[in-house]
Short mmCIF file of C-alpha atoms in Angstrom, two decimals:
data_model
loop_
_atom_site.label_atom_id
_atom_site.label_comp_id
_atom_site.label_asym_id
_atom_site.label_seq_id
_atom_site.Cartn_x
_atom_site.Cartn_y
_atom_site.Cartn_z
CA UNK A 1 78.00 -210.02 -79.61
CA UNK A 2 75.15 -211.14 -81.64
CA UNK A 3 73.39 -209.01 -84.45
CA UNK A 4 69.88 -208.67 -86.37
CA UNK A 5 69.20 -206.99 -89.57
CA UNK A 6 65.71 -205.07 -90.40
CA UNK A 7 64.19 -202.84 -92.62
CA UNK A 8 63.06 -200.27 -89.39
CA UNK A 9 63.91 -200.40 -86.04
CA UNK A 10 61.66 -198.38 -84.11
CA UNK A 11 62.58 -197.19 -80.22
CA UNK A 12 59.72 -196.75 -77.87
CA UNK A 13 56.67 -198.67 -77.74
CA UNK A 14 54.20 -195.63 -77.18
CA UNK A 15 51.23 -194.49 -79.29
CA UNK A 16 53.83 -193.25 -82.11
CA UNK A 17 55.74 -196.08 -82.01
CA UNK A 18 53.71 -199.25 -81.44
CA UNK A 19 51.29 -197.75 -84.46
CA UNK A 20 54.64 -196.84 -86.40
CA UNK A 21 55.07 -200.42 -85.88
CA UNK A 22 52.56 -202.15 -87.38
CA UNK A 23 52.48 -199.75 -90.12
CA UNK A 24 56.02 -200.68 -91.32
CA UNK A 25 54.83 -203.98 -91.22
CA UNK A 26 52.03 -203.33 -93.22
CA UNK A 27 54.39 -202.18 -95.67
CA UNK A 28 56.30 -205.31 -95.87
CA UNK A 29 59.46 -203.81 -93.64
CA UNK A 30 61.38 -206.21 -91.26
CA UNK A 31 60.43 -204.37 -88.37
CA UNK A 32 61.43 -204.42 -84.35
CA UNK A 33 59.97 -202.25 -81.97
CA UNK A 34 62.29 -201.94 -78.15
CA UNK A 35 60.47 -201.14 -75.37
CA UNK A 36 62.32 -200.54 -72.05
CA UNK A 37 59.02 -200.98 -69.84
CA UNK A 38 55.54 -201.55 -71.24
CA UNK A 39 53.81 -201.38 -74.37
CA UNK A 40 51.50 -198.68 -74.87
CA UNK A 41 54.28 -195.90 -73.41
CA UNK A 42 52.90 -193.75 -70.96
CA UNK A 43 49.36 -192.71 -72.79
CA UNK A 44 48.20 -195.99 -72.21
CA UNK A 45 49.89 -197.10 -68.87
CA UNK A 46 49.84 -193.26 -67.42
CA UNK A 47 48.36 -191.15 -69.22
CA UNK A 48 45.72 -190.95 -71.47
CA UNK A 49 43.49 -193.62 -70.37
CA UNK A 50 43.85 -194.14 -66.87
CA UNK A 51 43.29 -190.94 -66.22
CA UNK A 52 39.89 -191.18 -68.42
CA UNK A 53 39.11 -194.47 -66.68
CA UNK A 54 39.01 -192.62 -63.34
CA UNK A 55 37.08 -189.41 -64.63
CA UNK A 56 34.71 -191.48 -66.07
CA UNK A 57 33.59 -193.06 -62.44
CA UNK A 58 33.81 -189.35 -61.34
CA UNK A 59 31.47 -188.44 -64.29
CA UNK A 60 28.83 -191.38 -62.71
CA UNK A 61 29.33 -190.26 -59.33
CA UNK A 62 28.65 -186.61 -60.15
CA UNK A 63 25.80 -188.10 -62.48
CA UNK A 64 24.71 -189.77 -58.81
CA UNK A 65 24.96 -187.21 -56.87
CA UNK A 66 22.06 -184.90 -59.42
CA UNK A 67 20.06 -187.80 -60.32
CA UNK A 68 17.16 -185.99 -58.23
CA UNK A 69 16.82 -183.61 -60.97
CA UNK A 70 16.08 -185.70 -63.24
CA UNK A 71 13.63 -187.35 -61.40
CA UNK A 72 15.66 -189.89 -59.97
CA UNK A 73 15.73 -191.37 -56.79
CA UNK A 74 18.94 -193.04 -55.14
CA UNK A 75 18.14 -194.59 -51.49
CA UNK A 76 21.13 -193.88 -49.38
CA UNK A 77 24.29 -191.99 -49.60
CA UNK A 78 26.44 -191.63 -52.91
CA UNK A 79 30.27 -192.73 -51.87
CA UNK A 80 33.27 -192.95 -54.04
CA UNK A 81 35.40 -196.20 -53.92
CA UNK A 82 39.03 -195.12 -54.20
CA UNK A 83 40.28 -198.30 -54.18
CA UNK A 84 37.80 -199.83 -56.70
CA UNK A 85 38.09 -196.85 -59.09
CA UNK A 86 41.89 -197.01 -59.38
CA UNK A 87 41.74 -200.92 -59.56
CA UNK A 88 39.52 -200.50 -62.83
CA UNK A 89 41.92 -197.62 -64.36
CA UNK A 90 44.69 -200.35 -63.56
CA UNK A 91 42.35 -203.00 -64.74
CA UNK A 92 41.57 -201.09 -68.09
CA UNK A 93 45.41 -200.20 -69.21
CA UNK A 94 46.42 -203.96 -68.90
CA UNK A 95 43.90 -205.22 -71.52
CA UNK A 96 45.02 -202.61 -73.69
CA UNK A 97 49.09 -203.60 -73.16
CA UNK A 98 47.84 -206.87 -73.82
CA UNK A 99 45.96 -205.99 -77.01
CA UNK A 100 48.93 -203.69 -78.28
CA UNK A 101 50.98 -206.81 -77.38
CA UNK A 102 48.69 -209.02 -79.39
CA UNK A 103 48.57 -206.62 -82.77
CA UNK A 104 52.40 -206.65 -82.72
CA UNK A 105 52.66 -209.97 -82.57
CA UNK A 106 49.97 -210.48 -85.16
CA UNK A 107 51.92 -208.31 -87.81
CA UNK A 108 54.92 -209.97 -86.99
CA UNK A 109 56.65 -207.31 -85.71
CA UNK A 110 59.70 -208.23 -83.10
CA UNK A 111 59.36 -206.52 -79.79
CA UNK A 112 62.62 -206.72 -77.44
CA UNK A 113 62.48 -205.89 -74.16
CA UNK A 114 65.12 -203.46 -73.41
CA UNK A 115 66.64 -200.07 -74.20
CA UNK A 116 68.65 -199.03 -77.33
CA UNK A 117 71.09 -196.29 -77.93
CA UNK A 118 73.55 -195.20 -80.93
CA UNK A 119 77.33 -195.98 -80.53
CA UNK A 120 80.34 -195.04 -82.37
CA UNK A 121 79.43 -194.44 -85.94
CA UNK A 122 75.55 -193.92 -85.14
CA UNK A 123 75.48 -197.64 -84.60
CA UNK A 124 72.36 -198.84 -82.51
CA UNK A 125 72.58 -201.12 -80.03
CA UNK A 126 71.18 -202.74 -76.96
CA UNK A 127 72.35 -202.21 -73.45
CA UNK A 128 73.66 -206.17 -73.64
CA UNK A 129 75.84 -205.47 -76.98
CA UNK A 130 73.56 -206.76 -79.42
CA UNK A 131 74.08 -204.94 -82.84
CA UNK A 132 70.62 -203.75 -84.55
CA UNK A 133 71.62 -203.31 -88.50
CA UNK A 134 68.48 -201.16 -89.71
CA UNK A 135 68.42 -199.25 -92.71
CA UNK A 136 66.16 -196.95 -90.92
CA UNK A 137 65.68 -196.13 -86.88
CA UNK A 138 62.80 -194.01 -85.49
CA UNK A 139 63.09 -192.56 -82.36
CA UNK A 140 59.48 -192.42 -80.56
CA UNK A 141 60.79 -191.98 -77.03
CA UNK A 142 58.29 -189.87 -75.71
CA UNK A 143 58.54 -187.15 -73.11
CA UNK A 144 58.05 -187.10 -69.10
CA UNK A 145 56.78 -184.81 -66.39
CA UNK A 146 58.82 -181.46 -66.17
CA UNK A 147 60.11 -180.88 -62.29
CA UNK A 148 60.01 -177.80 -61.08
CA UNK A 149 62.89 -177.03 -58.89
CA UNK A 150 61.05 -175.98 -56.13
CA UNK A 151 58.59 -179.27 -56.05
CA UNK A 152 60.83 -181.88 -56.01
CA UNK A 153 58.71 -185.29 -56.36
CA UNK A 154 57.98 -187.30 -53.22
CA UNK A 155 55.60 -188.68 -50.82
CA UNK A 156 53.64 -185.28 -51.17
CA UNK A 157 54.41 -184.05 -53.90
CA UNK A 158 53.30 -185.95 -56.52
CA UNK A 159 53.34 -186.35 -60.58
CA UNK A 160 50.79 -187.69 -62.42
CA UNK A 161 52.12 -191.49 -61.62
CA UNK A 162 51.41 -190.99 -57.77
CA UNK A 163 48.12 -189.15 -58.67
CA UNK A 164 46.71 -191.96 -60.49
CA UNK A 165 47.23 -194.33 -57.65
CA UNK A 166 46.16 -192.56 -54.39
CA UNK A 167 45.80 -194.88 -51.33
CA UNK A 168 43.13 -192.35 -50.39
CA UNK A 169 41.09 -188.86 -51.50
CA UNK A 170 43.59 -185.92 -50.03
CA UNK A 171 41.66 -183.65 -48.30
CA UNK A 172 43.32 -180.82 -49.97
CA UNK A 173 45.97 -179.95 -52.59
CA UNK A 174 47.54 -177.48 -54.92
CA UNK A 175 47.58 -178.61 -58.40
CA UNK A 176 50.43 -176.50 -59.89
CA UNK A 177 49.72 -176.05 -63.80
CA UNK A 178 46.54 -175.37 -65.11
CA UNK A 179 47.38 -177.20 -68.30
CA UNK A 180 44.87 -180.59 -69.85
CA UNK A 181 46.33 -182.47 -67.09
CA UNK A 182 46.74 -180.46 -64.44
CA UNK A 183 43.03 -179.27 -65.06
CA UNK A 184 41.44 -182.96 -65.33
CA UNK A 185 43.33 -184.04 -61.61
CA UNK A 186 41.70 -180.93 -60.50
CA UNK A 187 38.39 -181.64 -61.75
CA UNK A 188 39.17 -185.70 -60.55
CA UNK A 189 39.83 -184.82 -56.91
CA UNK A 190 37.43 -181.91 -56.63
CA UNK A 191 34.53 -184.52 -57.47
CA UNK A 192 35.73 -186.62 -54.92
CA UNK A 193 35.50 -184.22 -51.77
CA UNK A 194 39.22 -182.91 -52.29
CA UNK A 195 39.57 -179.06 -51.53
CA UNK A 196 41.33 -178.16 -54.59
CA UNK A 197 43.28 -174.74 -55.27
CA UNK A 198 44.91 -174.61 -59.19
CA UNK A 199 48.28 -172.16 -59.48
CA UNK A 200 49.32 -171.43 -63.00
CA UNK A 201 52.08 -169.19 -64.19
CA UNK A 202 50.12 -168.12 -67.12
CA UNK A 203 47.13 -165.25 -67.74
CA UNK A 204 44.50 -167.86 -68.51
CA UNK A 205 43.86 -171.71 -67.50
CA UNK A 206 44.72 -173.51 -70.67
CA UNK A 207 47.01 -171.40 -72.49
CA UNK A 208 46.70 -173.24 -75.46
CA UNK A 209 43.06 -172.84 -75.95
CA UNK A 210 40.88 -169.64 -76.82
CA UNK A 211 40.56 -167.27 -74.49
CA UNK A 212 37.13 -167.22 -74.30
CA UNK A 213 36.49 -170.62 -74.32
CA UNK A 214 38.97 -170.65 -71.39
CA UNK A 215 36.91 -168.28 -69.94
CA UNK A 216 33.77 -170.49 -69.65
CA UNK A 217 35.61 -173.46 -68.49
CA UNK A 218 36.83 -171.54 -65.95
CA UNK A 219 33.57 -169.99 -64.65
CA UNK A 220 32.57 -173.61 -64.42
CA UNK A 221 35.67 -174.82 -62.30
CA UNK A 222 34.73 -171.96 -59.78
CA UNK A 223 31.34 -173.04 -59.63
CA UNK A 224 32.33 -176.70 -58.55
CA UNK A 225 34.26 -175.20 -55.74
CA UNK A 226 38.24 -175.37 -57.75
CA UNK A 227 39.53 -172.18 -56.43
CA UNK A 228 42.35 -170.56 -59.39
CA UNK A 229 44.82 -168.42 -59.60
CA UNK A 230 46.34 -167.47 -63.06
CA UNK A 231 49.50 -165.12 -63.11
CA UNK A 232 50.72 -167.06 -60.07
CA UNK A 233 54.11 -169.15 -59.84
CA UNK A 234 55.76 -171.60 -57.06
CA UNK A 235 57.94 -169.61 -55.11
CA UNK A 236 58.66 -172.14 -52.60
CA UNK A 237 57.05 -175.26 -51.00
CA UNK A 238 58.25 -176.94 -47.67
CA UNK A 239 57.02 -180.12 -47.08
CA UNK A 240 56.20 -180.81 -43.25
CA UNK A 241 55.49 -184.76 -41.21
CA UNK A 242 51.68 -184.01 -42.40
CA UNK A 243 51.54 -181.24 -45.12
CA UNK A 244 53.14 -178.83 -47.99
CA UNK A 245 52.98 -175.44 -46.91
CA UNK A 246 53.08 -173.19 -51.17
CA UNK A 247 54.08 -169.81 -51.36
CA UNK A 248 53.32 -168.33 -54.57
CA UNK A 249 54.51 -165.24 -55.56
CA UNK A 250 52.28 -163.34 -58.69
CA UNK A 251 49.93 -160.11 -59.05
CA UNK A 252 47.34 -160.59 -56.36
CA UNK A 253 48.86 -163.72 -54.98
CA UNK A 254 47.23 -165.46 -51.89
CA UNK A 255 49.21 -166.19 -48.45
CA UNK A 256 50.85 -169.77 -48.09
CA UNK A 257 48.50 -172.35 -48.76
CA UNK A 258 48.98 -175.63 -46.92
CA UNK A 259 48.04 -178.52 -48.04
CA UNK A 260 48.15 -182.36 -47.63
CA UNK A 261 49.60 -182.90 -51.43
CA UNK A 262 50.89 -181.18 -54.48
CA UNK A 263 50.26 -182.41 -57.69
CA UNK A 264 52.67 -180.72 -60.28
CA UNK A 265 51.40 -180.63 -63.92
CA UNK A 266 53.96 -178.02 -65.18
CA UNK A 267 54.52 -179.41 -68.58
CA UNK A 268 56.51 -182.15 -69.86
CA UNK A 269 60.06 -182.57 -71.16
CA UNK A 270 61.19 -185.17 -74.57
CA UNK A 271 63.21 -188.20 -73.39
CA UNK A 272 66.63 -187.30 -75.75
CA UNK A 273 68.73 -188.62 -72.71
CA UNK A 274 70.24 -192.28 -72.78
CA UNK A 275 70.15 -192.27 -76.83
CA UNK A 276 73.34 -191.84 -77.65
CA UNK A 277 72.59 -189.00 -80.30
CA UNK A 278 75.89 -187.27 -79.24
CA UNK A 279 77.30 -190.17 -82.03
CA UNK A 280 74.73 -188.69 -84.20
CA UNK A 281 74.08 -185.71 -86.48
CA UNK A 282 70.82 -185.51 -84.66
CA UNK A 283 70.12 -182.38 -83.20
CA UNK A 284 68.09 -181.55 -79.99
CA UNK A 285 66.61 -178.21 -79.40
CA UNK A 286 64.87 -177.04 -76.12
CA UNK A 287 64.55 -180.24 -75.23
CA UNK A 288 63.57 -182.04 -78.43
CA UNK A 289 64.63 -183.95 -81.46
CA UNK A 290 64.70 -181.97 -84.25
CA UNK A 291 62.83 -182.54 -87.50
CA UNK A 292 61.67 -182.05 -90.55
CA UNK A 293 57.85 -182.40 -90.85
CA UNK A 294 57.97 -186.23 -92.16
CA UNK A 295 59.92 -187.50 -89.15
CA UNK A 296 63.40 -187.10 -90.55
CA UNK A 297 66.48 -185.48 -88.59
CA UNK A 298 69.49 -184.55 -89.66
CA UNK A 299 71.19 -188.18 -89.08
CA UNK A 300 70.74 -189.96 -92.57
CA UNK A 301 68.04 -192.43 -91.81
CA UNK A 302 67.25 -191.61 -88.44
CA UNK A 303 63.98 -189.93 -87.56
CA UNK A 304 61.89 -188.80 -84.51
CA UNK A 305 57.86 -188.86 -84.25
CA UNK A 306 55.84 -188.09 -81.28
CA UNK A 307 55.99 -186.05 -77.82
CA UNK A 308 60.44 -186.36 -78.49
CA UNK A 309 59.65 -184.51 -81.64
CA UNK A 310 57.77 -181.62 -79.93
CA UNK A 311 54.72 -180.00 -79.77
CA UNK A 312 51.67 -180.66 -80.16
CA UNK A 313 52.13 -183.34 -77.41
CA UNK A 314 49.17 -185.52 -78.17
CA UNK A 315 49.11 -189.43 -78.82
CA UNK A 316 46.97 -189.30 -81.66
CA UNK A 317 49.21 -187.16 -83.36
CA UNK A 318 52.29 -189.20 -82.63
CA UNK A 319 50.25 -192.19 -84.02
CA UNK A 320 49.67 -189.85 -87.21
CA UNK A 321 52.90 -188.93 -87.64
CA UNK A 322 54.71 -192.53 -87.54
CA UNK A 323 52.33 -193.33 -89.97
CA UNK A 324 53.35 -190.57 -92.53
CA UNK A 325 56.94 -191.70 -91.33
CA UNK A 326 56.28 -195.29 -92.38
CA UNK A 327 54.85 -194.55 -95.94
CA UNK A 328 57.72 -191.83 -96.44
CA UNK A 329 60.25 -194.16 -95.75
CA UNK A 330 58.42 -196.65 -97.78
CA UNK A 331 58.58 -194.86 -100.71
CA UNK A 332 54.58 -193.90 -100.60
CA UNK A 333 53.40 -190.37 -101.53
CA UNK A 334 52.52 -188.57 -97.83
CA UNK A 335 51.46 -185.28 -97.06
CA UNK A 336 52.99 -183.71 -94.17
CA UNK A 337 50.68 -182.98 -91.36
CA UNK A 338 49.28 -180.05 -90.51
CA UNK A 339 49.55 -179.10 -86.92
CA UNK A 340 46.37 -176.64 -86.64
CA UNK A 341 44.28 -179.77 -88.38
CA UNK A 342 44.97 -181.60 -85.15
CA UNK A 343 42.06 -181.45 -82.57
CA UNK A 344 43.17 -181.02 -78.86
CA UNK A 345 40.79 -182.90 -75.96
CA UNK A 346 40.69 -181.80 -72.61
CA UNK A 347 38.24 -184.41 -70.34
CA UNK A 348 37.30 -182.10 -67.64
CA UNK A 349 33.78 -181.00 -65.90
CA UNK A 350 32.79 -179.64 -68.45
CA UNK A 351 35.44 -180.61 -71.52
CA UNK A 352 37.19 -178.66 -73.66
CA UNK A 353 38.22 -179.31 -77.41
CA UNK A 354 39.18 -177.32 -80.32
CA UNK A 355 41.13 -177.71 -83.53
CA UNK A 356 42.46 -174.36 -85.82
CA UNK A 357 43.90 -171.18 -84.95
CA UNK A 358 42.06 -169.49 -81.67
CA UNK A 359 40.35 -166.05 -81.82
CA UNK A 360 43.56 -164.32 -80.87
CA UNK A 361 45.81 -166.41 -83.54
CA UNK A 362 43.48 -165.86 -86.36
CA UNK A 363 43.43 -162.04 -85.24
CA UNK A 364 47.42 -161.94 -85.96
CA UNK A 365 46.76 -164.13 -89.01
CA UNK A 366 44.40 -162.08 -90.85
CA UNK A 367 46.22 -159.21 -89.88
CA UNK A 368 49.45 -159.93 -91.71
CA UNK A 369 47.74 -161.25 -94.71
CA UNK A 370 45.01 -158.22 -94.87
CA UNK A 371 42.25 -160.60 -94.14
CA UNK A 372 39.06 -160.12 -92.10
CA UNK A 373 37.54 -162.67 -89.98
CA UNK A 374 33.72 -164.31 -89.30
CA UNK A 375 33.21 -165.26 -85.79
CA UNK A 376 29.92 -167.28 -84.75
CA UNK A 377 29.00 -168.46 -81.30
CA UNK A 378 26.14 -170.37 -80.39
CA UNK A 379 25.49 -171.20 -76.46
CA UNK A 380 24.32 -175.11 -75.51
CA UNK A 381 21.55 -173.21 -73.09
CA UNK A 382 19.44 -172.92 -76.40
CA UNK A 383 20.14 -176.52 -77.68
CA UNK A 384 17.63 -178.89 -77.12
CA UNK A 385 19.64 -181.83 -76.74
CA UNK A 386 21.70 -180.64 -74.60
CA UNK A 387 18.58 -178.87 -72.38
CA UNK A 388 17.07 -182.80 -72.24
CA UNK A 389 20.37 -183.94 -71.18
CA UNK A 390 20.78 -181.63 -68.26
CA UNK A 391 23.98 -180.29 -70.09
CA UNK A 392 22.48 -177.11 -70.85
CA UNK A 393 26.23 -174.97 -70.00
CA UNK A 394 28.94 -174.30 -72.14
CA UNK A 395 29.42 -172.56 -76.18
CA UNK A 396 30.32 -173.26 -79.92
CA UNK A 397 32.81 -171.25 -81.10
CA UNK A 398 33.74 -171.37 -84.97
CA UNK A 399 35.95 -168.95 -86.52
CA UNK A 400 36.02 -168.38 -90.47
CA UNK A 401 38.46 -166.48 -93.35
CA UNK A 402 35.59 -164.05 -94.25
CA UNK A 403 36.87 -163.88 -98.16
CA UNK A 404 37.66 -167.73 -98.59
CA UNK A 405 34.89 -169.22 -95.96
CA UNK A 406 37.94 -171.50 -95.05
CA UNK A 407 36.97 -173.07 -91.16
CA UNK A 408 40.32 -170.91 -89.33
CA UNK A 409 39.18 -172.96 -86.08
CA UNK A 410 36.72 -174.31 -84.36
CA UNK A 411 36.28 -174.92 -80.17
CA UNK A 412 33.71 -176.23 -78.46
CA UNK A 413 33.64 -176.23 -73.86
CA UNK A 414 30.18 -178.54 -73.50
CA UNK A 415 30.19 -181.86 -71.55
CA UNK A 416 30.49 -183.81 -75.09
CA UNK A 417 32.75 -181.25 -76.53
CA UNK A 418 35.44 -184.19 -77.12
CA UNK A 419 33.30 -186.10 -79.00
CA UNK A 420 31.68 -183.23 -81.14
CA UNK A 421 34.96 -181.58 -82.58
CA UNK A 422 35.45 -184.49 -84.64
CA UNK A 423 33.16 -183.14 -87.19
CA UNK A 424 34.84 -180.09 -88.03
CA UNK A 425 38.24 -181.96 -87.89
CA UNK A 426 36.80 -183.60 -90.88
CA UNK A 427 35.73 -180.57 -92.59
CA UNK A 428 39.06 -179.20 -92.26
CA UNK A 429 40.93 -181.93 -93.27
CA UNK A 430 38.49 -181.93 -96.80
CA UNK A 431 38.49 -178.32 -96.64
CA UNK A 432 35.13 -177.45 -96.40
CA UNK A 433 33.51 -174.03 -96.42
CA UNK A 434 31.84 -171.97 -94.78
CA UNK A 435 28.79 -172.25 -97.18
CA UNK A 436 29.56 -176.56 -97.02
CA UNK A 437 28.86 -176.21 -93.63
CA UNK A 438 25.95 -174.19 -93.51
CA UNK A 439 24.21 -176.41 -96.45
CA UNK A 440 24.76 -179.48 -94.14
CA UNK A 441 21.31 -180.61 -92.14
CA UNK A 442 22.26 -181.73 -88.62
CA UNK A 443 19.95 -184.11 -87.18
CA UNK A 444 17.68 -182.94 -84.47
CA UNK A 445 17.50 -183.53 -81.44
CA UNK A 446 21.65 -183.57 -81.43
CA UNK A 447 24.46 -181.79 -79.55
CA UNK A 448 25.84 -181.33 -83.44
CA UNK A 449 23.34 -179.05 -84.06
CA UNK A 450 25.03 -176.40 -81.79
CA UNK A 451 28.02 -176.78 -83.98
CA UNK A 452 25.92 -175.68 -87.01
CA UNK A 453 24.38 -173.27 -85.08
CA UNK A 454 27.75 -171.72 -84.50
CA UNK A 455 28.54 -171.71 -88.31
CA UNK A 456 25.07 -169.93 -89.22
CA UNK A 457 25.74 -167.49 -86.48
CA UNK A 458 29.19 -166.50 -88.18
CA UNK A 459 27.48 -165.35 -91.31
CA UNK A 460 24.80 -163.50 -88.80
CA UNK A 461 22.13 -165.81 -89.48
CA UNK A 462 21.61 -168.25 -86.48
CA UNK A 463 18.35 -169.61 -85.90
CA UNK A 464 18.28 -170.62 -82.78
CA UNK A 465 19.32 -167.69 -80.41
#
């Protein structure tokens, strides 16, 4: 048995923990990362971007398929590529493996192929017996697909792997969870011919987001031909020689729908098995490590960042938090982070982001402190931009502390919406008011002007509509 000595040992080569990574080594730690498959973790090789890769060539085939109102021609018929659009998704994870592989070994960081767990006495170890003596480990692990009892994973019933690597378009399915992922394969498929039906257990499609931005995103969906149903669970599903025959059971649910394939997007689950925590003080709670909000668990020295950790389960802030994990354990002053300063990204037709408490959260805020609120909206129909652009759908939401002016939250549903919420995620995190933000000047012709738009109309003064 042969043993190495570092400063940090991290486990899992994801977002969290390839960035937790180089951080430590930033700081001068000895560090290792282990990685039991491929750099990157599943954000990078199944997740994340992939999955942007291939709604970006549905994005230029929908952009195809209008170019004759916008005065474009396009001689002959617009056809997806299956085979060439998952080969470039493919194509587009490896070179970023290879760069994560590339910034590890530039910050001389040791990465060991293999999987680690905790022995007797909390010791860590790899699977051939090879001691790792670190003053500190951090668990960044990850999390996988939830199963559902009743759609157990196979040749039609598929999870997000199998969905990112179709041999060809199914001519139906059922995409059960109505969730960011679930809701992007829908949008994916459905722009590729599929006949696509959403099921999701919950009153609105993405629970997490504001109800009325839901709303509009889901008037949208309908309007591309993505038939929903909300209140609606899997009650059974029997997979036949050419189909899946779904019975849902729900207020107003439909008869049987059969299908050629499933896709089930019903949430995701932390990867605490196969760790070895039961030699550990660490505790795990509804499926998750748990922690305070630097990273550290109840295991002297041991700490969790990232989708093992919990909600929200979003790579950027895993990367986030190994970095507050790294200068904690460094000895650097860190502020904790702040989960509703965190913007959420949903890529579909059109996309949904926000950042901040929704409408319904602020409600129950300022009703136990004795607050009232400020609520502006501003619709992209009477933004310029967004008129020139042929992206005339979608709305601004911002919601404000009426007394303070502090920026509660912020949501945008708007073909760009991903790209735009990054401006208020900065006013947040400098804690800008409601009078900062209406004394900015947003440059015109822009999408951004919407956004300031929304924070006029709060205090009743928009401009614009």
């Amino acid at each position: 048995m042969s043993t190495h000595d570092y400063d940090v040992v991290v486990v899992g080569g994801g977002p969290g923990g390839y960035v937790g990574a180089i951080r430590a080594a930033q700081l001068g730690l000895r560090t290792a990362l282990v990685e039991r498959e491929a750099l990157g973790g599943i954000c990078l090789n199944w997740g994340c971007i992939p999955t942007k890769a291939l709604l970006h060539s549905a994005a230029v085939l929908r952009t195809c398929r209008d170019a004759a109102a916008a005065g474009v021609s396009i001689a002959g018929a617009v056809e997806a590529n299956l085979a060439v659009m998952v080969q470039r998704s493919r194509g587009i994870a490896g070179q970023l493996g290879r760069g994560v592989a590339h910034l590890l070994k530039k910050h001389g960081v040791a990465v060991i192929e293999g999987e680690a767990r905790f022995g007797a006495g909390a010791a860590l170890q790899l699977a051939d017996g090879t001691a790792l003596r670190a003053r500190h480990v951090v668990l960044a692990t990850g999390a996988r697909a939830r199963v559902l009892p009743e759609l157990p994973p196979g040749e039609r019933i598929w999870t997000y792997r199998e969905a990112l690597v179709p041999r060809a378009v199914p001519a139906s399915l059922v995409v059960v969870g109505a969730g960011a992922i679930g809701m992007e394969f829908a949008c994916f498929y459905r722009a590729l011919g599929s006949a696509v039906t959403v099921v999701e257990a919950a009153a609105q499609i993405l629970p997490q987001e504001d109800a009325e931005i839901a709303a509009v995103a889901r008037k949208a969906f309908e309007a591309q031909g993505i038939r929903i149903h909300t209140g609606c669970r899997v009650a059974a599903a029997r997979v036949g020689p050419d189909d899946v025959t779904v019975t849902l059971a729900g207020a107003g649910a439909p008869a049987p729908l059969s299908v050629e394939r499933v896709i089930s997007a019903a949430g995701i689950v932390g990867n605490v098995e196969g760790l070895g925590l039961e030699h550990t003080a660490v505790a795990v709670r509804h499926g998750h490590i748990v922690t305070d909000a630097l990273g550290r668990t109840a295991q002297p020295g041991v700490h969790a960042i990232g989708d093992v950790a919990g909600p929200p389960w979003l790579a950027h802030k895993a990367s986030h938090e190994a970095v507050l994990c790294m200068e904690a354990i460094a000895g650097l002053p860190v502020h904790a982070l702040d989960p509703r300063r965190i913007p959420a990204c949903t890529y579909t037709f059109p996309q949904v982001a926000s950042i901040g408490l929704t409408e319904a959260r602020a409600e129950a805020w300022a009703r136990e402190h004795g607050r009232a609120l400020r609520i502006g909206r501003f619709p992209f129909a009477a933004n310029g931009r967004a008129l020139a652009a042929g992206e005339g759908s979608g709305l601004a939401k911002t919601i404000f502390d009426a007394a303070s002016g502090e920026l509660l939250g912020s949501h945008v549903v708007h073909a760009e919406a991903s790209e735009l919420i990054g401006a208020h995620a900065v006013a947040m995190g400098l804690e800008a008011t409601e009078a900062d933000l209406m004394a900015s000047v947003a440059a015109h012709p822009t999408l951004g002007e919407a956004l300031h738009e929304a924070v006029l109309a709060a205090q009743g003064v928009a401009l614009h509509v």
